[in-house]
mmCIF file of C-alpha atoms and ligand atoms in Angstrom:
data_model
loop_
_atom_site.group_PDB
_atom_site.id
_atom_site.type_symbol
_atom_site.label_atom_id
_atom_site.label_comp_id
_atom_site.label_asym_id
_atom_site.label_seq_id
_atom_site.Cartn_x
_atom_site.Cartn_y
_atom_site.Cartn_z
ATOM 1 C CA MET A 1 -0.115 -0.213 0.122
ATOM 2 C CA LYS A 2 1.211 3.468 -1.049
ATOM 3 C CA LYS A 3 2.421 5.733 1.973
ATOM 4 C CA HIS A 4 0.796 9.442 2.562
ATOM 5 C CA VAL A 5 3.342 11.916 1.917
ATOM 6 C CA VAL A 6 2.672 15.550 2.643
ATOM 7 C CA LEU A 7 4.652 18.241 0.694
ATOM 8 C CA TYR A 8 4.416 21.740 2.039
ATOM 9 C CA LYS A 9 6.900 22.952 -0.975
ATOM 10 C CA LYS A 10 5.883 22.899 -4.612
ATOM 11 C CA LEU A 11 8.067 20.518 -6.562
ATOM 12 C CA SER A 12 8.826 20.561 -10.548
ATOM 13 C CA ALA A 13 6.707 18.353 -12.684
ATOM 14 C CA PRO A 14 9.439 15.196 -13.059
ATOM 15 C CA LEU A 15 9.769 15.156 -9.025
ATOM 16 C CA MET A 16 5.769 15.503 -8.469
ATOM 17 C CA ALA A 17 5.334 12.498 -10.807
ATOM 18 C CA ARG A 18 8.015 10.389 -9.105
ATOM 19 C CA LEU A 19 6.435 11.157 -5.993
ATOM 20 C CA HIS A 20 2.975 10.363 -7.222
ATOM 21 C CA GLU A 21 3.987 6.900 -8.855
ATOM 22 C CA GLN A 22 5.003 5.850 -5.205
ATOM 23 C CA ALA A 23 2.954 7.737 -2.651
ATOM 24 C CA ASN A 24 -0.430 9.337 -1.901
ATOM 25 C CA VAL A 25 0.629 13.000 -2.038
ATOM 26 C CA THR A 26 -0.907 15.871 -0.418
ATOM 27 C CA LEU A 27 0.371 19.212 -1.507
ATOM 28 C CA ILE A 28 0.067 22.194 0.473
ATOM 29 C CA GLU A 29 0.508 25.294 -1.701
ATOM 30 C CA SER A 30 1.844 27.787 0.673
ATOM 31 C CA LEU A 31 2.139 28.472 4.173
ATOM 32 C CA ASP A 32 -0.075 31.026 4.789
ATOM 33 C CA GLU A 33 -3.056 30.944 7.256
ATOM 34 C CA GLY A 34 -5.168 28.571 4.774
ATOM 35 C CA GLY A 35 -2.173 26.275 3.945
ATOM 36 C CA LEU A 36 -1.370 25.807 7.834
ATOM 37 C CA ALA A 37 -4.745 24.878 8.390
ATOM 38 C CA GLN A 38 -4.549 22.441 5.555
ATOM 39 C CA LEU A 39 -1.398 21.050 6.995
ATOM 40 C CA ARG A 40 -3.122 20.526 10.303
ATOM 41 C CA ASP A 41 -5.720 18.495 8.655
ATOM 42 C CA ALA A 42 -3.425 16.312 6.281
ATOM 43 C CA LEU A 43 -0.984 15.314 9.457
ATOM 44 C CA PRO A 44 -3.008 12.748 10.919
ATOM 45 C CA SER A 45 -2.586 10.364 8.316
ATOM 46 C CA ALA A 46 1.061 11.300 7.191
ATOM 47 C CA GLN A 47 3.683 9.099 6.751
ATOM 48 C CA GLY A 48 6.367 11.374 5.180
ATOM 49 C CA LEU A 49 6.666 15.127 4.949
ATOM 50 C CA LEU A 50 8.909 17.186 2.465
ATOM 51 C CA GLY A 51 9.409 20.786 2.797
ATOM 52 C CA ALA A 52 11.450 23.974 3.990
ATOM 53 C CA SER A 53 10.914 27.213 6.026
ATOM 54 C CA LEU A 54 8.467 25.924 8.453
ATOM 55 C CA ARG A 55 9.298 25.347 12.334
ATOM 56 C CA LEU A 56 8.227 21.890 12.795
ATOM 57 C CA ASP A 57 8.124 21.780 16.343
ATOM 58 C CA ALA A 58 6.591 19.349 19.011
ATOM 59 C CA LYS A 59 3.189 20.858 18.929
ATOM 60 C CA LEU A 60 2.957 20.150 15.063
ATOM 61 C CA LEU A 61 4.636 16.803 15.177
ATOM 62 C CA ASP A 62 1.920 15.495 18.091
ATOM 63 C CA LEU A 63 -0.539 15.846 14.731
ATOM 64 C CA ALA A 64 1.099 13.444 13.096
ATOM 65 C CA PRO A 65 1.216 10.088 15.243
ATOM 66 C CA HIS A 66 2.105 7.935 12.078
ATOM 67 C CA LEU A 67 4.787 10.048 10.926
ATOM 68 C CA GLU A 68 8.221 7.954 9.810
ATOM 69 C CA ALA A 69 10.249 10.502 7.880
ATOM 70 C CA VAL A 70 10.955 14.084 7.076
ATOM 71 C CA ALA A 71 12.932 15.590 4.329
ATOM 72 C CA SER A 72 14.344 18.771 4.386
ATOM 73 C CA VAL A 73 14.922 20.818 1.221
ATOM 74 C CA SER A 74 17.714 22.614 3.043
ATOM 75 C CA VAL A 75 20.806 21.754 4.579
ATOM 76 C CA GLY A 76 20.052 23.996 7.886
ATOM 77 C CA VAL A 77 18.339 22.011 10.277
ATOM 78 C CA ASP A 78 17.446 24.563 12.849
ATOM 79 C CA ASN A 79 13.790 24.546 12.016
ATOM 80 C CA TYR A 80 13.355 20.938 13.606
ATOM 81 C CA ASP A 81 12.847 19.984 16.857
ATOM 82 C CA ILE A 82 15.862 17.261 16.533
ATOM 83 C CA ASP A 83 15.553 15.714 19.915
ATOM 84 C CA TYR A 84 11.888 15.023 19.904
ATOM 85 C CA LEU A 85 11.952 13.591 16.286
ATOM 86 C CA THR A 86 14.847 11.202 17.441
ATOM 87 C CA GLN A 87 12.665 10.445 20.431
ATOM 88 C CA ARG A 88 9.917 9.162 18.200
ATOM 89 C CA GLY A 89 12.273 7.270 16.035
ATOM 90 C CA ILE A 90 11.551 9.491 12.932
ATOM 91 C CA LEU A 91 14.241 9.896 10.156
ATOM 92 C CA LEU A 92 15.054 13.700 9.276
ATOM 93 C CA SER A 93 17.248 14.461 6.147
ATOM 94 C CA ASN A 94 18.627 17.315 4.699
ATOM 95 C CA THR A 95 20.167 18.384 1.398
ATOM 96 C CA PRO A 96 24.120 19.254 1.697
ATOM 97 C CA ASP A 97 26.670 19.334 -0.795
ATOM 98 C CA VAL A 98 24.232 20.049 -3.622
ATOM 99 C CA LEU A 99 24.001 23.429 -2.545
ATOM 100 C CA THR A 100 27.343 24.266 -1.359
ATOM 101 C CA GLU A 101 28.834 26.103 -4.565
ATOM 102 C CA THR A 102 25.793 28.122 -4.971
ATOM 103 C CA THR A 103 25.477 29.331 -1.346
ATOM 104 C CA ALA A 104 29.441 30.068 -1.530
ATOM 105 C CA ASP A 105 28.915 31.952 -4.738
ATOM 106 C CA THR A 106 26.205 34.116 -3.092
ATOM 107 C CA GLY A 107 28.492 34.831 -0.354
ATOM 108 C CA PHE A 108 31.237 36.014 -2.584
ATOM 109 C CA ALA A 109 28.581 38.420 -4.426
ATOM 110 C CA LEU A 110 28.045 39.723 -1.082
ATOM 111 C CA ILE A 111 31.593 40.349 -0.521
ATOM 112 C CA LEU A 112 32.042 42.117 -3.937
ATOM 113 C CA ALA A 113 28.780 44.126 -3.442
ATOM 114 C CA THR A 114 29.780 45.161 -0.090
ATOM 115 C CA ALA A 115 33.314 46.043 -0.786
ATOM 116 C CA ARG A 116 32.690 47.809 -4.203
ATOM 117 C CA ARG A 117 29.260 49.864 -2.941
ATOM 118 C CA LEU A 118 27.601 47.906 -5.856
ATOM 119 C CA VAL A 119 24.025 48.672 -4.383
ATOM 120 C CA GLU A 120 24.687 52.078 -3.594
ATOM 121 C CA LEU A 121 26.346 53.198 -6.457
ATOM 122 C CA THR A 122 23.792 51.379 -8.806
ATOM 123 C CA ASN A 123 21.021 53.269 -6.832
ATOM 124 C CA MET A 124 22.659 56.650 -7.542
ATOM 125 C CA VAL A 125 22.793 56.048 -11.162
ATOM 126 C CA ARG A 126 19.461 54.814 -11.193
ATOM 127 C CA ALA A 127 18.597 57.969 -9.523
ATOM 128 C CA GLY A 128 19.869 60.413 -11.841
ATOM 129 C CA ASN A 129 22.715 61.524 -9.697
ATOM 130 C CA TRP A 130 25.701 60.838 -11.240
ATOM 131 C CA ASN A 131 26.554 64.254 -12.312
ATOM 132 C CA GLN A 132 30.560 63.965 -12.230
ATOM 133 C CA ASN A 133 33.209 61.587 -12.296
ATOM 134 C CA ILE A 134 33.383 59.854 -8.957
ATOM 135 C CA GLY A 135 35.921 60.886 -6.105
ATOM 136 C CA PRO A 136 37.157 59.283 -2.973
ATOM 137 C CA LEU A 137 33.603 60.069 -1.208
ATOM 138 C CA HIS A 138 32.222 56.723 -3.654
ATOM 139 C CA PHE A 139 35.315 54.569 -3.467
ATOM 140 C CA GLY A 140 34.868 51.511 -2.740
ATOM 141 C CA SER A 141 37.778 48.934 -1.130
ATOM 142 C CA ASP A 142 39.920 46.306 -2.903
ATOM 143 C CA VAL A 143 38.954 42.754 -2.498
ATOM 144 C CA HIS A 144 41.743 40.810 -3.782
ATOM 145 C CA GLY A 145 44.538 40.446 -1.538
ATOM 146 C CA LYS A 146 42.786 41.235 1.357
ATOM 147 C CA THR A 147 42.345 38.903 4.463
ATOM 148 C CA LEU A 148 39.327 36.542 4.226
ATOM 149 C CA GLY A 149 38.180 35.201 7.713
ATOM 150 C CA ILE A 150 35.886 32.323 7.906
ATOM 151 C CA ILE A 151 33.479 31.438 10.774
ATOM 152 C CA GLY A 152 32.424 27.933 10.645
ATOM 153 C CA MET A 153 34.864 26.041 8.232
ATOM 154 C CA GLY A 154 32.462 23.543 6.712
ATOM 155 C CA ARG A 155 31.258 22.558 3.347
ATOM 156 C CA ILE A 156 30.487 26.016 2.701
ATOM 157 C CA GLY A 157 33.346 27.600 4.484
ATOM 158 C CA GLU A 158 35.590 25.751 2.394
ATOM 159 C CA ALA A 159 33.840 26.638 -0.926
ATOM 160 C CA LEU A 160 34.357 30.460 0.453
ATOM 161 C CA ALA A 161 38.074 29.744 0.913
ATOM 162 C CA GLN A 162 38.590 28.224 -2.395
ATOM 163 C CA ARG A 163 37.074 31.308 -4.101
ATOM 164 C CA GLY A 164 39.119 33.676 -1.683
ATOM 165 C CA HIS A 165 42.209 31.790 -2.168
ATOM 166 C CA PHE A 166 42.412 30.934 -5.879
ATOM 167 C CA GLY A 167 40.210 33.549 -7.513
ATOM 168 C CA PHE A 168 41.432 36.755 -5.395
ATOM 169 C CA GLY A 169 44.715 35.566 -4.116
ATOM 170 C CA MET A 170 43.261 36.454 -0.319
ATOM 171 C CA PRO A 171 44.958 35.198 2.864
ATOM 172 C CA VAL A 172 42.352 32.772 4.473
ATOM 173 C CA ILE A 173 42.221 32.570 8.232
ATOM 174 C CA TYR A 174 39.245 30.446 10.042
ATOM 175 C CA HIS A 175 37.783 29.533 13.096
ATOM 176 C CA SER A 176 36.018 26.396 13.439
ATOM 177 C CA HIS A 177 35.406 23.619 16.354
ATOM 178 C CA SER A 178 38.821 21.676 15.381
ATOM 179 C CA PRO A 179 41.713 22.995 12.762
ATOM 180 C CA LYS A 180 41.207 21.454 9.252
ATOM 181 C CA PRO A 181 44.530 20.423 8.350
ATOM 182 C CA LEU A 182 43.108 19.636 4.575
ATOM 183 C CA VAL A 183 41.787 23.150 4.232
ATOM 184 C CA GLU A 184 45.028 24.492 5.264
ATOM 185 C CA GLN A 185 47.037 22.456 2.867
ATOM 186 C CA ARG A 186 44.787 23.219 -0.172
ATOM 187 C CA PHE A 187 43.945 26.900 0.535
ATOM 188 C CA GLY A 188 46.840 27.942 2.970
ATOM 189 C CA ALA A 189 44.279 28.800 5.373
ATOM 190 C CA GLN A 190 45.318 29.573 9.089
ATOM 191 C CA TYR A 191 43.507 28.912 12.175
ATOM 192 C CA ARG A 192 42.586 31.517 14.670
ATOM 193 C CA SER A 193 40.670 31.992 18.047
ATOM 194 C CA LEU A 194 37.592 33.849 17.478
ATOM 195 C CA PRO A 195 38.740 37.205 18.907
ATOM 196 C CA GLN A 196 41.959 36.880 17.009
ATOM 197 C CA LEU A 197 39.830 36.263 13.755
ATOM 198 C CA LEU A 198 37.579 39.122 14.320
ATOM 199 C CA GLU A 199 40.489 41.540 14.787
ATOM 200 C CA GLN A 200 42.452 40.438 11.880
ATOM 201 C CA ALA A 201 40.232 39.792 8.816
ATOM 202 C CA ASP A 202 39.098 42.272 6.536
ATOM 203 C CA PHE A 203 36.258 40.450 5.718
ATOM 204 C CA VAL A 204 34.316 38.407 8.694
ATOM 205 C CA CYS A 205 32.052 35.706 6.885
ATOM 206 C CA LEU A 206 29.500 33.508 8.752
ATOM 207 C CA THR A 207 29.208 30.100 7.469
ATOM 208 C CA LEU A 208 27.984 28.133 10.475
ATOM 209 C CA PRO A 209 24.871 26.432 11.379
ATOM 210 C CA LEU A 210 22.219 27.885 13.848
ATOM 211 C CA THR A 211 22.562 25.810 16.954
ATOM 212 C CA ALA A 212 22.159 26.482 20.800
ATOM 213 C CA GLU A 213 26.062 27.124 20.853
ATOM 214 C CA THR A 214 26.060 29.621 17.844
ATOM 215 C CA GLN A 215 22.799 31.726 18.540
ATOM 216 C CA GLY A 216 23.686 35.073 19.250
ATOM 217 C CA LEU A 217 27.585 34.057 19.025
ATOM 218 C CA ILE A 218 28.236 37.752 16.884
ATOM 219 C CA GLY A 219 27.282 40.256 19.352
ATOM 220 C CA ALA A 220 28.413 44.070 20.732
ATOM 221 C CA LYS A 221 31.807 42.402 22.004
ATOM 222 C CA GLU A 222 32.540 40.563 18.614
ATOM 223 C CA PHE A 223 31.465 43.867 16.829
ATOM 224 C CA ALA A 224 34.001 45.907 18.988
ATOM 225 C CA LEU A 225 36.977 43.569 17.955
ATOM 226 C CA MET A 226 36.458 44.169 14.137
ATOM 227 C CA GLY A 227 37.854 47.520 13.020
ATOM 228 C CA PRO A 228 36.388 50.767 11.177
ATOM 229 C CA LYS A 229 37.362 48.597 7.526
ATOM 230 C CA THR A 230 35.859 45.124 8.426
ATOM 231 C CA ILE A 231 33.241 44.058 6.167
ATOM 232 C CA PHE A 232 30.897 41.744 7.708
ATOM 233 C CA ILE A 233 29.251 39.086 5.920
ATOM 234 C CA ASN A 234 26.334 36.959 6.994
ATOM 235 C CA ILE A 235 25.204 33.796 4.687
ATOM 236 C CA SER A 236 24.471 31.275 7.696
ATOM 237 C CA ARG A 237 21.259 32.178 10.018
ATOM 238 C CA GLY A 238 20.582 35.349 11.385
ATOM 239 C CA LYS A 239 20.127 34.266 14.831
ATOM 240 C CA VAL A 240 23.651 33.789 14.982
ATOM 241 C CA VAL A 241 24.071 37.643 15.120
ATOM 242 C CA ASP A 242 22.725 39.994 17.588
ATOM 243 C CA GLU A 243 21.041 42.373 14.980
ATOM 244 C CA ALA A 244 20.556 45.062 17.336
ATOM 245 C CA ALA A 245 24.269 45.496 18.023
ATOM 246 C CA LEU A 246 25.214 44.778 14.256
ATOM 247 C CA ILE A 247 22.891 47.784 13.235
ATOM 248 C CA ASP A 248 24.651 49.907 15.942
ATOM 249 C CA ALA A 249 27.983 48.989 14.406
ATOM 250 C CA LEU A 250 26.653 49.844 10.973
ATOM 251 C CA GLN A 251 25.581 53.087 11.823
ATOM 252 C CA GLN A 252 28.172 54.259 14.229
ATOM 253 C CA ARG A 253 30.781 53.111 11.443
ATOM 254 C CA THR A 254 32.684 50.879 13.767
ATOM 255 C CA ILE A 255 32.495 48.471 10.779
ATOM 256 C CA ARG A 256 32.492 49.622 7.525
ATOM 257 C CA ALA A 257 29.679 47.513 5.920
ATOM 258 C CA ALA A 258 27.453 44.287 5.856
ATOM 259 C CA GLY A 259 26.371 42.056 3.465
ATOM 260 C CA LEU A 260 23.564 40.189 4.994
ATOM 261 C CA ASP A 261 21.469 37.412 3.433
ATOM 262 C CA VAL A 262 19.683 35.833 6.519
ATOM 263 C CA PHE A 263 18.297 38.057 9.485
ATOM 264 C CA GLU A 264 16.583 37.521 13.068
ATOM 265 C CA ARG A 265 13.316 37.585 11.150
ATOM 266 C CA GLU A 266 12.236 36.909 8.046
ATOM 267 C CA PRO A 267 10.966 38.096 5.428
ATOM 268 C CA LEU A 268 12.851 41.532 6.808
ATOM 269 C CA ASN A 269 10.636 43.567 9.040
ATOM 270 C CA HIS A 270 9.699 46.619 6.798
ATOM 271 C CA ASP A 271 10.638 49.348 9.509
ATOM 272 C CA SER A 272 14.267 47.695 9.923
ATOM 273 C CA PRO A 273 16.977 50.110 10.032
ATOM 274 C CA LEU A 274 19.001 48.000 7.976
ATOM 275 C CA LEU A 275 16.840 48.773 4.965
ATOM 276 C CA HIS A 276 18.068 52.648 5.471
ATOM 277 C CA LEU A 277 21.888 51.889 5.743
ATOM 278 C CA ASN A 278 23.791 52.620 2.595
ATOM 279 C CA ASN A 279 26.538 50.244 4.074
ATOM 280 C CA VAL A 280 24.346 47.466 4.078
ATOM 281 C CA VAL A 281 23.538 44.933 0.994
ATOM 282 C CA ALA A 282 20.496 42.862 2.013
ATOM 283 C CA THR A 283 19.471 39.994 -0.059
ATOM 284 C CA PRO A 284 15.850 37.613 0.825
ATOM 285 C CA HIS A 285 17.459 34.731 2.222
ATOM 286 C CA ILE A 286 18.627 33.446 -1.642
ATOM 287 C CA GLY A 287 21.554 31.622 -0.485
ATOM 288 C CA SER A 288 21.116 28.795 -2.829
ATOM 289 C CA ALA A 289 18.320 30.092 -4.873
ATOM 290 C CA THR A 290 19.003 29.490 -8.332
ATOM 291 C CA HIS A 291 17.174 26.989 -10.550
ATOM 292 C CA GLU A 292 19.541 24.320 -11.073
ATOM 293 C CA THR A 293 20.331 24.207 -7.098
ATOM 294 C CA ARG A 294 16.733 24.292 -6.301
ATOM 295 C CA GLU A 295 15.877 21.462 -8.406
ATOM 296 C CA ALA A 296 19.148 19.610 -7.314
ATOM 297 C CA MET A 297 18.007 20.043 -3.457
ATOM 298 C CA ALA A 298 14.623 19.098 -4.291
ATOM 299 C CA ARG A 299 15.892 15.697 -5.920
ATOM 300 C CA CYS A 300 17.981 15.193 -3.214
ATOM 301 C CA ALA A 301 15.357 15.351 -0.610
ATOM 302 C CA VAL A 302 12.850 13.210 -2.644
ATOM 303 C CA ASP A 303 15.102 10.643 -2.772
ATOM 304 C CA ASN A 304 15.895 10.728 1.126
ATOM 305 C CA LEU A 305 12.272 10.677 1.707
ATOM 306 C CA LEU A 306 11.362 7.472 -0.165
ATOM 307 C CA THR A 307 14.393 5.453 0.494
ATOM 308 C CA ALA A 308 13.582 6.487 4.298
ATOM 309 C CA LEU A 309 10.003 5.288 3.661
ATOM 310 C CA ALA A 310 11.046 2.022 2.241
ATOM 311 C CA GLY A 311 12.727 1.521 5.263
ATOM 312 C CA GLU A 312 15.960 2.074 4.352
ATOM 313 C CA ARG A 313 18.807 4.643 5.463
ATOM 314 C CA PRO A 314 18.633 7.661 3.550
ATOM 315 C CA LYS A 315 21.857 9.145 2.133
ATOM 316 C CA ASN A 316 21.445 12.373 4.432
ATOM 317 C CA LEU A 317 20.162 11.375 7.572
ATOM 318 C CA VAL A 318 20.414 14.195 10.353
ATOM 319 C CA ASN A 319 19.654 12.038 13.364
ATOM 320 C CA GLU A 320 21.655 8.791 13.202
ATOM 321 C CA ALA A 321 20.336 8.092 16.845
ATOM 322 C CA ALA A 322 16.553 7.674 15.403
ATOM 323 C CA TRP A 323 17.987 4.919 12.730
ATOM 324 C CA LYS A 324 18.974 2.821 15.656
ATOM 325 C CA HIS A 325 15.838 3.720 17.673
HETATM 326 P P1 NAP B 1 28.713 21.990 7.592
HETATM 327 O O1 NAP B 1 29.566 21.615 6.497
HETATM 328 O O2 NAP B 1 28.470 21.563 8.908
HETATM 329 O O3 NAP B 1 29.808 23.396 7.991
HETATM 330 C C1 NAP B 1 29.383 23.940 9.566
HETATM 331 C C2 NAP B 1 30.657 24.411 10.245
HETATM 332 O O4 NAP B 1 30.403 25.167 10.997
HETATM 333 C C3 NAP B 1 31.297 23.040 10.567
HETATM 334 O O5 NAP B 1 32.492 22.818 10.081
HETATM 335 C C4 NAP B 1 31.412 23.189 12.063
HETATM 336 O O6 NAP B 1 33.232 23.235 12.810
HETATM 337 C C5 NAP B 1 31.387 24.923 12.230
HETATM 338 N N1 NAP B 1 30.923 25.047 13.548
HETATM 339 C C6 NAP B 1 29.687 24.810 14.088
HETATM 340 N N2 NAP B 1 29.574 25.070 15.155
HETATM 341 C C7 NAP B 1 30.643 26.114 15.496
HETATM 342 C C8 NAP B 1 30.736 26.992 16.856
HETATM 343 N N3 NAP B 1 30.127 27.006 17.816
HETATM 344 N N4 NAP B 1 31.840 27.685 16.506
HETATM 345 C C9 NAP B 1 32.750 27.591 15.204
HETATM 346 N N5 NAP B 1 32.502 26.501 14.264
HETATM 347 C C10 NAP B 1 31.419 25.952 14.455
HETATM 348 O O7 NAP B 1 27.771 22.961 6.806
HETATM 349 P P2 NAP B 1 27.675 23.717 5.550
HETATM 350 O O8 NAP B 1 26.643 22.852 4.495
HETATM 351 O O9 NAP B 1 28.573 24.489 5.326
HETATM 352 O O10 NAP B 1 26.275 24.735 5.825
HETATM 353 C C11 NAP B 1 26.308 25.785 7.210
HETATM 354 C C12 NAP B 1 25.234 26.480 7.093
HETATM 355 O O11 NAP B 1 24.902 27.458 6.319
HETATM 356 C C13 NAP B 1 23.906 25.712 7.300
HETATM 357 O O12 NAP B 1 23.828 25.261 8.625
HETATM 358 C C14 NAP B 1 23.013 26.866 6.750
HETATM 359 O O13 NAP B 1 22.557 27.270 8.122
HETATM 360 C C15 NAP B 1 23.423 27.977 6.235
HETATM 361 N N6 NAP B 1 23.397 27.848 4.762
HETATM 362 C C16 NAP B 1 22.547 29.258 4.479
HETATM 363 C C17 NAP B 1 22.036 29.533 3.171
HETATM 364 C C18 NAP B 1 21.442 30.655 2.678
HETATM 365 O O14 NAP B 1 20.513 30.384 1.813
HETATM 366 N N7 NAP B 1 22.044 31.408 2.809
HETATM 367 C C19 NAP B 1 22.097 28.134 2.119
HETATM 368 C C20 NAP B 1 22.918 27.022 2.646
HETATM 369 C C21 NAP B 1 23.433 26.881 4.182
HETATM 370 P P3 NAP B 1 33.383 21.665 13.070
HETATM 371 O O15 NAP B 1 33.515 20.934 11.434
HETATM 372 O O16 NAP B 1 34.706 22.154 13.238
HETATM 373 O O17 NAP B 1 32.553 21.115 13.855
#
């Protein structure tokens, strides 16, 4: 008998067809109030769940007593109550690797856009305010040869280091739980404590997950260690940063600029001061958002879900303990 899968993310026609072949599918088209009500109605018979950008907490999971597997269309799993899923023996999978290069591209786009003030100066041209050759008031800062600081030297951090080292001749320094000898060998990267990195990097880039340990990791104390020429880039999760302290550092110019793809609250509040700061480049959480990568992520999630529902171990299992359950 086919299992019941609830999707809260629309998939491409080929992937939908594949799922329909192997499961009874309920599609929740959007996560507005009506969609959430539909989701709550579908959960009691759901054995599989697939989607992203929804907080799946114990209260919601309790509506799904037959749930066997959850496939997240993301690498970050901060939206899931992993302990509770594990306790119930529900397999959680994610989509690492397929989004690594694209997310690193986004990181580098933010590095270039902030350093060369691309958005601010494009807006100036569009507004018809390019009236004479620009002078020092509008100069940016170099990227090539500057020190790239990476906090969280995992898959995406490494892809960023590769771009900086080979593409832009940047010395790379990094901070992670543990030193990474292979990365040091390949990109000449050097390990630093967090305070050392904040003091020494020209670009401070966050590429770590949101966990209980990293929530609020970068706050007023950390921004104070950076200098007035430092550019701060966040492509990890908004809550790793104390956003009020970031806004203060940008307004006081204790740091030069910020390139932000993620925010404490998403979508970003319309009255956020970040929207009015010239030294901010803000993108709407587009880290992995290309046609090719989003399709690859969805394919990966479907593979993971169907494997788990067939009683096998999905390739990208997050909660190993649930498998042994
Ligand atoms: P990953 O391979 O697991 O790398 C994360 C790295 O962070 C690990 O190497 C880990 O270090 C390090 N880390 C974790 N906690 C730390 C701490 N407290 N202090 C220092 N380092 C710490 O993950 P990934 O695939 O690179 O993805 C990283 C994150 O990027 C995801 O979790 C997600 O939140 C975010 N992301 C965002 C977007 C976007 O759209 N903006 C897209 C994709 C991913 P050790 O190896 O030493 O343990």
